[in-house]
Coordinates of C-alpha atoms and ligand atoms in Angstrom, one line a residue:
X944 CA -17.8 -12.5 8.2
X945 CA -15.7 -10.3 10.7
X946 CA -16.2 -6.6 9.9
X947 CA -13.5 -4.6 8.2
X948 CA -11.4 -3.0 9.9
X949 CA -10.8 0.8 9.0
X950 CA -7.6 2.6 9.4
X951 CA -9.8 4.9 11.7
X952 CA -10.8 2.3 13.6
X953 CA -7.0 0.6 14.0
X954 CA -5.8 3.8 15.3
X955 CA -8.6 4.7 18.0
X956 CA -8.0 0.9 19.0
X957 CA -4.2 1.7 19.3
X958 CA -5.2 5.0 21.1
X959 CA -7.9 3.4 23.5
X960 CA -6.6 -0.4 24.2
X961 CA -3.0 -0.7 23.0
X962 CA -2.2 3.1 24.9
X963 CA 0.4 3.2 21.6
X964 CA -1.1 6.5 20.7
X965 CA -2.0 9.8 22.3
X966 CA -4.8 11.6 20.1
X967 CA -3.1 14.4 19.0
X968 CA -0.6 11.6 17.0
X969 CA -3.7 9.5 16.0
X970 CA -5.0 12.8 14.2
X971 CA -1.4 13.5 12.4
X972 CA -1.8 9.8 11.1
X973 CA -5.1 10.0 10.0
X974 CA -4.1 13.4 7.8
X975 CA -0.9 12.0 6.9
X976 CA -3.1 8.8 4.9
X977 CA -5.6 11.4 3.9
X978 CA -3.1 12.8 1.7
X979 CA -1.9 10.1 0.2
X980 CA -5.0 9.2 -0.8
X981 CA -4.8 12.5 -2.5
X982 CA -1.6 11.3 -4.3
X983 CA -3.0 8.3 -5.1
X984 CA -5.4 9.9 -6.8
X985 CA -3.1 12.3 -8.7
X986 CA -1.0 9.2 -9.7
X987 CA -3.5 7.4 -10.8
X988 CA -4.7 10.4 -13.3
X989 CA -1.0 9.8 -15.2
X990 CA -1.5 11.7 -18.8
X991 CA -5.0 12.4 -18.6
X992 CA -4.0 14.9 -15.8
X993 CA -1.2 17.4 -15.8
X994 CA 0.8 14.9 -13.4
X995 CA 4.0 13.9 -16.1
X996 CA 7.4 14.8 -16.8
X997 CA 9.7 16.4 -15.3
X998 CA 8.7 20.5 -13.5
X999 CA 11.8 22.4 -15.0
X1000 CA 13.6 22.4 -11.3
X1001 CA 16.3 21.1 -8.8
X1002 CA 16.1 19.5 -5.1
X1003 CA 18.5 20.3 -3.0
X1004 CA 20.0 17.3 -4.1
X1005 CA 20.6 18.2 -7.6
X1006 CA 17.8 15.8 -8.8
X1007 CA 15.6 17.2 -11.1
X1008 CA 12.5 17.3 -9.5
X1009 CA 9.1 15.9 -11.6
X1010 CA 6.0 17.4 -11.2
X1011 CA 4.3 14.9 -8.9
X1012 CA 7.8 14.8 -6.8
X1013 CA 6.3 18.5 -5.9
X1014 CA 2.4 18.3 -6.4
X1015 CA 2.9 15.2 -3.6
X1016 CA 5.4 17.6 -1.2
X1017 CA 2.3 20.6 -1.6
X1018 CA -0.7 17.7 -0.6
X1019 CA 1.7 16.5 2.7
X1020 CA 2.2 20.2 3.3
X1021 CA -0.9 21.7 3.0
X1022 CA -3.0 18.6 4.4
X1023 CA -0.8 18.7 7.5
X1024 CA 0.1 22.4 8.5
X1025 CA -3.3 23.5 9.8
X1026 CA -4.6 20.8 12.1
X1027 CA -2.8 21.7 15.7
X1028 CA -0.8 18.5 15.6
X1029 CA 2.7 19.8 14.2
X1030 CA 5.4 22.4 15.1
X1031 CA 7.2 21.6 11.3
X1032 CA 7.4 19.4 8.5
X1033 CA 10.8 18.5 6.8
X1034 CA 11.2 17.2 3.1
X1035 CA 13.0 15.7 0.3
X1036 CA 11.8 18.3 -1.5
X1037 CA 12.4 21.3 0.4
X1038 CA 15.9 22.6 1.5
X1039 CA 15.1 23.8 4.6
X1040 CA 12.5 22.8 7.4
X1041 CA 8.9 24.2 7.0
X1042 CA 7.5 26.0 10.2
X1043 CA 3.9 25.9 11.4
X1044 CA 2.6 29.2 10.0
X1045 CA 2.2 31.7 13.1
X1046 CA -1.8 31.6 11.8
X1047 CA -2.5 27.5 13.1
X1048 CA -1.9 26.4 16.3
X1049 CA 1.4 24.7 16.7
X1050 CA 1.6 20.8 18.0
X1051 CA 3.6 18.9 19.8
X1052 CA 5.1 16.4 16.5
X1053 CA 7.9 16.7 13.7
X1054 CA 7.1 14.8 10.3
X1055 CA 9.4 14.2 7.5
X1056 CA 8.7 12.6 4.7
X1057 CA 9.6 11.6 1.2
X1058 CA 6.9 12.8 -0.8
X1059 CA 7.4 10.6 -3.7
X1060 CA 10.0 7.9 -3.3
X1061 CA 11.2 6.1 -6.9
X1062 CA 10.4 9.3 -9.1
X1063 CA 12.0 7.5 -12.5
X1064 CA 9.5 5.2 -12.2
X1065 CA 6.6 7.4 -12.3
X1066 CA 6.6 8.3 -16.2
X1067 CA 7.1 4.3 -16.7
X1068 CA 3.8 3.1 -14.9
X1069 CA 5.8 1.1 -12.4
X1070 CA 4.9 1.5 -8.1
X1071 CA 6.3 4.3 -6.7
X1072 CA 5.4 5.8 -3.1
X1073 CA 5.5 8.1 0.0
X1074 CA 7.5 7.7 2.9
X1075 CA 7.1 9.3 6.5
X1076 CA 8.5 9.8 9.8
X1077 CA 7.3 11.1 12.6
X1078 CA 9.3 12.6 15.9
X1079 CA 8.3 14.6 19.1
X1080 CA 9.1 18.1 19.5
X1081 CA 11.7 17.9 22.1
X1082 CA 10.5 18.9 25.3
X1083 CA 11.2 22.3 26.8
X1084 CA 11.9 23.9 23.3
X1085 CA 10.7 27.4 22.6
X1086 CA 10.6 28.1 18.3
X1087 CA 11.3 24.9 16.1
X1088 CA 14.6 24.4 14.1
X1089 CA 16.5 22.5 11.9
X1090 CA 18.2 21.5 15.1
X1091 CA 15.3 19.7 16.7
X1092 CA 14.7 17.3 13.6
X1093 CA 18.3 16.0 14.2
X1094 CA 17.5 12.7 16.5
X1095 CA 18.4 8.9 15.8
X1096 CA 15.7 6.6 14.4
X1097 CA 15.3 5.0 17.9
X1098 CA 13.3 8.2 18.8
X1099 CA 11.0 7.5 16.1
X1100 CA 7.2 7.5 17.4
X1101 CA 6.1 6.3 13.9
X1102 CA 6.8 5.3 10.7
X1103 CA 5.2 4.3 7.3
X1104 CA 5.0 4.7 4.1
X1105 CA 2.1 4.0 1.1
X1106 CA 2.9 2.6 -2.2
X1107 CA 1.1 3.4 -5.5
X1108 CA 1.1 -0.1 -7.5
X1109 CA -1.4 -2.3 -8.6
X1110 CA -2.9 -1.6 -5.1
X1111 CA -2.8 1.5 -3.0
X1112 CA -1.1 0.1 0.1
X1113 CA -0.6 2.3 3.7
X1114 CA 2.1 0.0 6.0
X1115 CA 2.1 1.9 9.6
X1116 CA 4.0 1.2 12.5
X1117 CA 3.7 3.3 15.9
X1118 CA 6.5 0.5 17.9
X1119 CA 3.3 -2.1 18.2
X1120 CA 4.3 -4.2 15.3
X1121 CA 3.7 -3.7 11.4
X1122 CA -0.1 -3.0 9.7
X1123 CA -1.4 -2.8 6.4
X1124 CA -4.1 -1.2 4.7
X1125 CA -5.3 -1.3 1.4
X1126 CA -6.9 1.7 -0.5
X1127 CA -10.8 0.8 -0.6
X1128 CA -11.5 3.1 -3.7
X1129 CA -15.4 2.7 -3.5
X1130 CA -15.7 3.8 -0.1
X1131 CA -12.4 6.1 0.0
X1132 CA -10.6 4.5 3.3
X1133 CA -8.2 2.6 4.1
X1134 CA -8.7 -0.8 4.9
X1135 CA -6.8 -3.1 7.5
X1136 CA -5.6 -6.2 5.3
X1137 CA -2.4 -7.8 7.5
X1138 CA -1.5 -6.9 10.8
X1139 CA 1.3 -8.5 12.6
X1140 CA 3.9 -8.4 9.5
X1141 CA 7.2 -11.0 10.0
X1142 CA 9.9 -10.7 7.4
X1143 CA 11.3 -14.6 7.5
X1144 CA 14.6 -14.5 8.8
X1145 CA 16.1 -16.4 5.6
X1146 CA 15.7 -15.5 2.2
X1147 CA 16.8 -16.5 -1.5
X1148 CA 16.0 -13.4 -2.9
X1149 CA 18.2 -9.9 -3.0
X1150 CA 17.8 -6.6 -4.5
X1151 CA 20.5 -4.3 -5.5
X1152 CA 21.5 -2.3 -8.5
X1153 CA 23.8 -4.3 -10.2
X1154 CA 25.1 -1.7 -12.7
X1155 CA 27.2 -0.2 -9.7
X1156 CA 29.1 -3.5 -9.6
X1157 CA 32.6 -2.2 -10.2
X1158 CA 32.2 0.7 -7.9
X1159 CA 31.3 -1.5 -4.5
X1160 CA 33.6 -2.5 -1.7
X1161 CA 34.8 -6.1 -1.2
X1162 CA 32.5 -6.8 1.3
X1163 CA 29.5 -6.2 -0.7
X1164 CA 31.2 -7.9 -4.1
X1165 CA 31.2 -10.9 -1.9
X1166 CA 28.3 -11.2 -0.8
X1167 CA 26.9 -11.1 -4.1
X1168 CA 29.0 -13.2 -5.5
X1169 CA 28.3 -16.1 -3.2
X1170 CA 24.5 -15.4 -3.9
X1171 CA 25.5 -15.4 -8.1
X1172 CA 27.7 -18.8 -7.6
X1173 CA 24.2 -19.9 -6.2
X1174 CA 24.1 -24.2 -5.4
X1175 CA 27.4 -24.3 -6.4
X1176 CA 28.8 -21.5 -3.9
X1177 CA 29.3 -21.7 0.0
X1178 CA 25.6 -20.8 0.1
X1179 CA 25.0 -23.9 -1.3
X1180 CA 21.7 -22.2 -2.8
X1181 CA 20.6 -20.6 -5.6
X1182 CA 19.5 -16.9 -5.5
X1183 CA 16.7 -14.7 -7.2
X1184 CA 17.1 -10.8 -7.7
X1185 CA 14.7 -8.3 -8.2
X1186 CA 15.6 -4.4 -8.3
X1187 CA 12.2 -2.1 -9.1
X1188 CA 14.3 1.2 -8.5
X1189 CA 11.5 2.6 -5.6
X1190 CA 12.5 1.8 -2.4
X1191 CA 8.9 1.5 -1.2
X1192 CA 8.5 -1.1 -3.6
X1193 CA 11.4 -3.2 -3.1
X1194 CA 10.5 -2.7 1.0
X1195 CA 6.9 -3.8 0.3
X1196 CA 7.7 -6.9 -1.3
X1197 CA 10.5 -7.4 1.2
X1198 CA 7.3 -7.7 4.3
X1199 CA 5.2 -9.5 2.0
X1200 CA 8.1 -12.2 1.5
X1201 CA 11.6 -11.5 2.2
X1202 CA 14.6 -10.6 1.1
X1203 CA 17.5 -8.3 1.4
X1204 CA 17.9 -4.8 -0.1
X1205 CA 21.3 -2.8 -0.5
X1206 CA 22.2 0.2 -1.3
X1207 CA 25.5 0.4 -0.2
X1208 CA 28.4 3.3 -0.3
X1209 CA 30.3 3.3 -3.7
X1210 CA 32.9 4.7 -4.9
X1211 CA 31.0 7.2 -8.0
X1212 CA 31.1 9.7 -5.0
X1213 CA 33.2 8.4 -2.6
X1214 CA 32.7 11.6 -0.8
X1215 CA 29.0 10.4 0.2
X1216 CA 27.7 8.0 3.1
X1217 CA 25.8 6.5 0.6
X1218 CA 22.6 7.4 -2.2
X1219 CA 20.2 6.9 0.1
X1220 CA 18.7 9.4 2.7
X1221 CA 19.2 8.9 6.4
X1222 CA 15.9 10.9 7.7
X1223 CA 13.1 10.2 6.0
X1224 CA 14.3 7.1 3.7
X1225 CA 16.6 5.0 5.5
X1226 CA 15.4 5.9 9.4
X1227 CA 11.2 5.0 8.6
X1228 CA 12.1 1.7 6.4
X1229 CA 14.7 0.6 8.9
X1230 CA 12.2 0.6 12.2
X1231 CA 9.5 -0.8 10.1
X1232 CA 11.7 -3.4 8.4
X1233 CA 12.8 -3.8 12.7
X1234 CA 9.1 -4.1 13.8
X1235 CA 8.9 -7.1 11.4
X1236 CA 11.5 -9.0 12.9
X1237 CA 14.3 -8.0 10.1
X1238 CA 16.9 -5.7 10.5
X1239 CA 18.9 -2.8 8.9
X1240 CA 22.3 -1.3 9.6
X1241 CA 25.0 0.8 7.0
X1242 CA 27.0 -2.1 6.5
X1243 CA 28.2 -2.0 10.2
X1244 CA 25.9 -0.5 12.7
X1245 CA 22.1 -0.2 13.0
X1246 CA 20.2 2.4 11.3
X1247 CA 18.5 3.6 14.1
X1248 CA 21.1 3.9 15.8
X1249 CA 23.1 7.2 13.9
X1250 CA 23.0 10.3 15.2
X1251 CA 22.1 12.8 12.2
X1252 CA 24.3 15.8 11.7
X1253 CA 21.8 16.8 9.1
X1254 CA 18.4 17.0 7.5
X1255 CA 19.5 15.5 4.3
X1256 CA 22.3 13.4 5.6
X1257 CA 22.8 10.0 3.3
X1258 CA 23.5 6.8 4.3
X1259 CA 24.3 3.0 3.0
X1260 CA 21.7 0.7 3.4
X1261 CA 21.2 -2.8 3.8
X1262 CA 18.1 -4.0 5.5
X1263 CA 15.2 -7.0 5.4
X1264 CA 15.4 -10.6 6.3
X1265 CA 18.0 -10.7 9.6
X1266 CA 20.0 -13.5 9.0
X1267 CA 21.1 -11.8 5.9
X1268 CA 21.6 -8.6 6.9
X1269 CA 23.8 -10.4 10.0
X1270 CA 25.5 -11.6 7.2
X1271 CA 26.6 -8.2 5.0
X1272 CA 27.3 -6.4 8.4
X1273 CA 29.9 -9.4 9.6
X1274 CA 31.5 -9.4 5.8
X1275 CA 32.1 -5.2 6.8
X1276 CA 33.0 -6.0 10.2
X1277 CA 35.8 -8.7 9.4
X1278 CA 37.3 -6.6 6.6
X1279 CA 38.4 -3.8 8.7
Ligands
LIG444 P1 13.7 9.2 -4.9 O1 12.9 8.9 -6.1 O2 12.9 9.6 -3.7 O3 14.9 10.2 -5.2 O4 14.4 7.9 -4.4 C1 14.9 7.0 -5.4 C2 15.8 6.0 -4.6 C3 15.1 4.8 -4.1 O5 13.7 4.8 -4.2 C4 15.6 3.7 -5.0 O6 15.8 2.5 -4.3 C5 16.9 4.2 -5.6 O7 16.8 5.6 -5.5 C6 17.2 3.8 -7.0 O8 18.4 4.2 -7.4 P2 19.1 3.8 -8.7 O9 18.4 4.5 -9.8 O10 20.5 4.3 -8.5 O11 19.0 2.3 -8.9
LIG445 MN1 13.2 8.2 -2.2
LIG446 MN1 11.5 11.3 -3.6

């Protein structure tokens, strides 16, 4: 039997023999898992710890924020500020950008993250997550700001996220092609299971929140009504849906075996891009959803290709199997 392969172990590989990683971003990912283990673990406690509910205050969103939206934004922080590896951290959670403290040495990488992605499922017991993105400091600059954080997706230098479900999952990219590991509980690491992820570039199966139907754009009503009219629509197929209301989840079962997922602009705030966040929801999922062959764009261009304006800038999202995603983005495109 060939041995198992550790998420330790993937990472010095990608350090040593790919050249993917230098060690300083090897170490960030290491920590980075290391904590959501640690959120695992908190999720996994559900009423028997003091995990539940909701913690009696706002993001700068306006959501109101539960308890393990913020007990998983302290674990990120507080695993990750003292190593040497990071100038500053950025967050769902938090307003503005978190600075190295002057006490620890101050690295050369930017991390975002969402700390826990599909909070209304967590009092429900359905998979929920933690999303991350990681940048380089750009070069030359003296003090880190909001400023820095502000690049496209493309500048990415790696991406992942880890779902809480049935299994604790860790799915990593650093631009060499999509891993997964899954939680080994008995001997506390991850565990490479697939390497090498391909989303199929066709799929019968799409995910969006259907409630929002009246509010969409014709684009995205017809989409979904040639999926609905099924064998007996110019798909000439029939269609499943599935919407679990975490991103991570929907994503995860995306790579496992495709599918589209959209969440597009509306009109309930016509003022907004979109629900979705550009920085640490939309630009992670997109390159990894990219490294797997799919594809995401906003309904007209790619993901990774916006330039942010700022930290918690939203965008529409439609990303997963390509052909499909070709398929939205030319509905937008002819419409205009
Ligand atoms: P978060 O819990 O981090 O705020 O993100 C929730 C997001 C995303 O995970 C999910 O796809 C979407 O919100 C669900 O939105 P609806 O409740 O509007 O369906
Ligand atoms: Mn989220
Ligand atoms: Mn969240």
């Amino acid at each position: 039997m060939a041995p198992k392969i550790s998420l330790t172990r993937y990472l010095v590989e990608e350090q040593r023999i790919g050249g993917c990683i230098p060690a300083q971003l090897r170490l960030l990912l290491e920590v980075v898992a290391r904590a959501c283990k640690s959120i695992s673990l908190a999720v996994n406690k559900g009423d028997l710890g003091d995990v539940m509910g909701t913690a009696d205050s706002e993001n700068v969103q306006g959501e109101i924020q539960k308890k393990l939206d913020i007990i998983a934004n302290e674990v990120l922080i507080e695993a990750n500020e003292w190593g040497g590896h990071l100038a500053g951290m950025a967050s769902e959670e938090m307003e503005g950008i978190y600075v190295v403290p002057n006490r620890y040495p101050q690295g050369e990488y930017l991390l975002m993250f969402d700390p826990l992605d599909g909070s209304s499922n967590i009092d429900v017991n359905v998979s929920i997550g933690t999303i991350f993105s990681v940048l380089r400091m750009p070069e030359d600059d003296r003090g880190v700001d909001e400023g820095d954080f502000l690049q496209p997706g493309n500048q990415q230098v790696a991406a992942g996220y880890c779902v809480y479900g049935p299994q604790t999952t860790l799915v990593l990219t650093v631009g060499d092609g999509v891993a997964m590991f899954t939680l080994d509980r008995e001997q506390g690491s991850f565990v490479l299971t697939r390497k090498h992820v391909k989303i199929p570039e066709d799929t019968k199966e799409f995910a969006i929140n259907m409630s929002n139907m009246r509010h969409w754009d014709a684009p995205i009503k017809r989409y979904v009504d040639e999926c609905l009219a099924g064998k007996d629509g110019p798909r000439g197929k029939d269609f499943n849906m599935r919407w679990i209301a975490s991103m991570v989840a929907d994503v995860h079962r995306i790579l496992t075996r495709g599918g589209v997922f959209l969440y597009p602009w509306d009109k309930r705030e016509p003022e907004k891009p979109g629900k979705l966040r550009l920085m640490y929801e939309a630009n992670p999922m997109g390159w990894i959803v990219e490294q797997a062959g799919g594809a995401a764009t906003n309904c007209r261009q790619r993901i990774l290709d916006i330039q942010p304006g700022k930290l918690h800038e939203r965008v529409s999202v439609v990303l997963g199997s390509k052909n499909e995603v070709d398929r939205i983005t030319r509905y937008h495109t002819e419409s205009q």
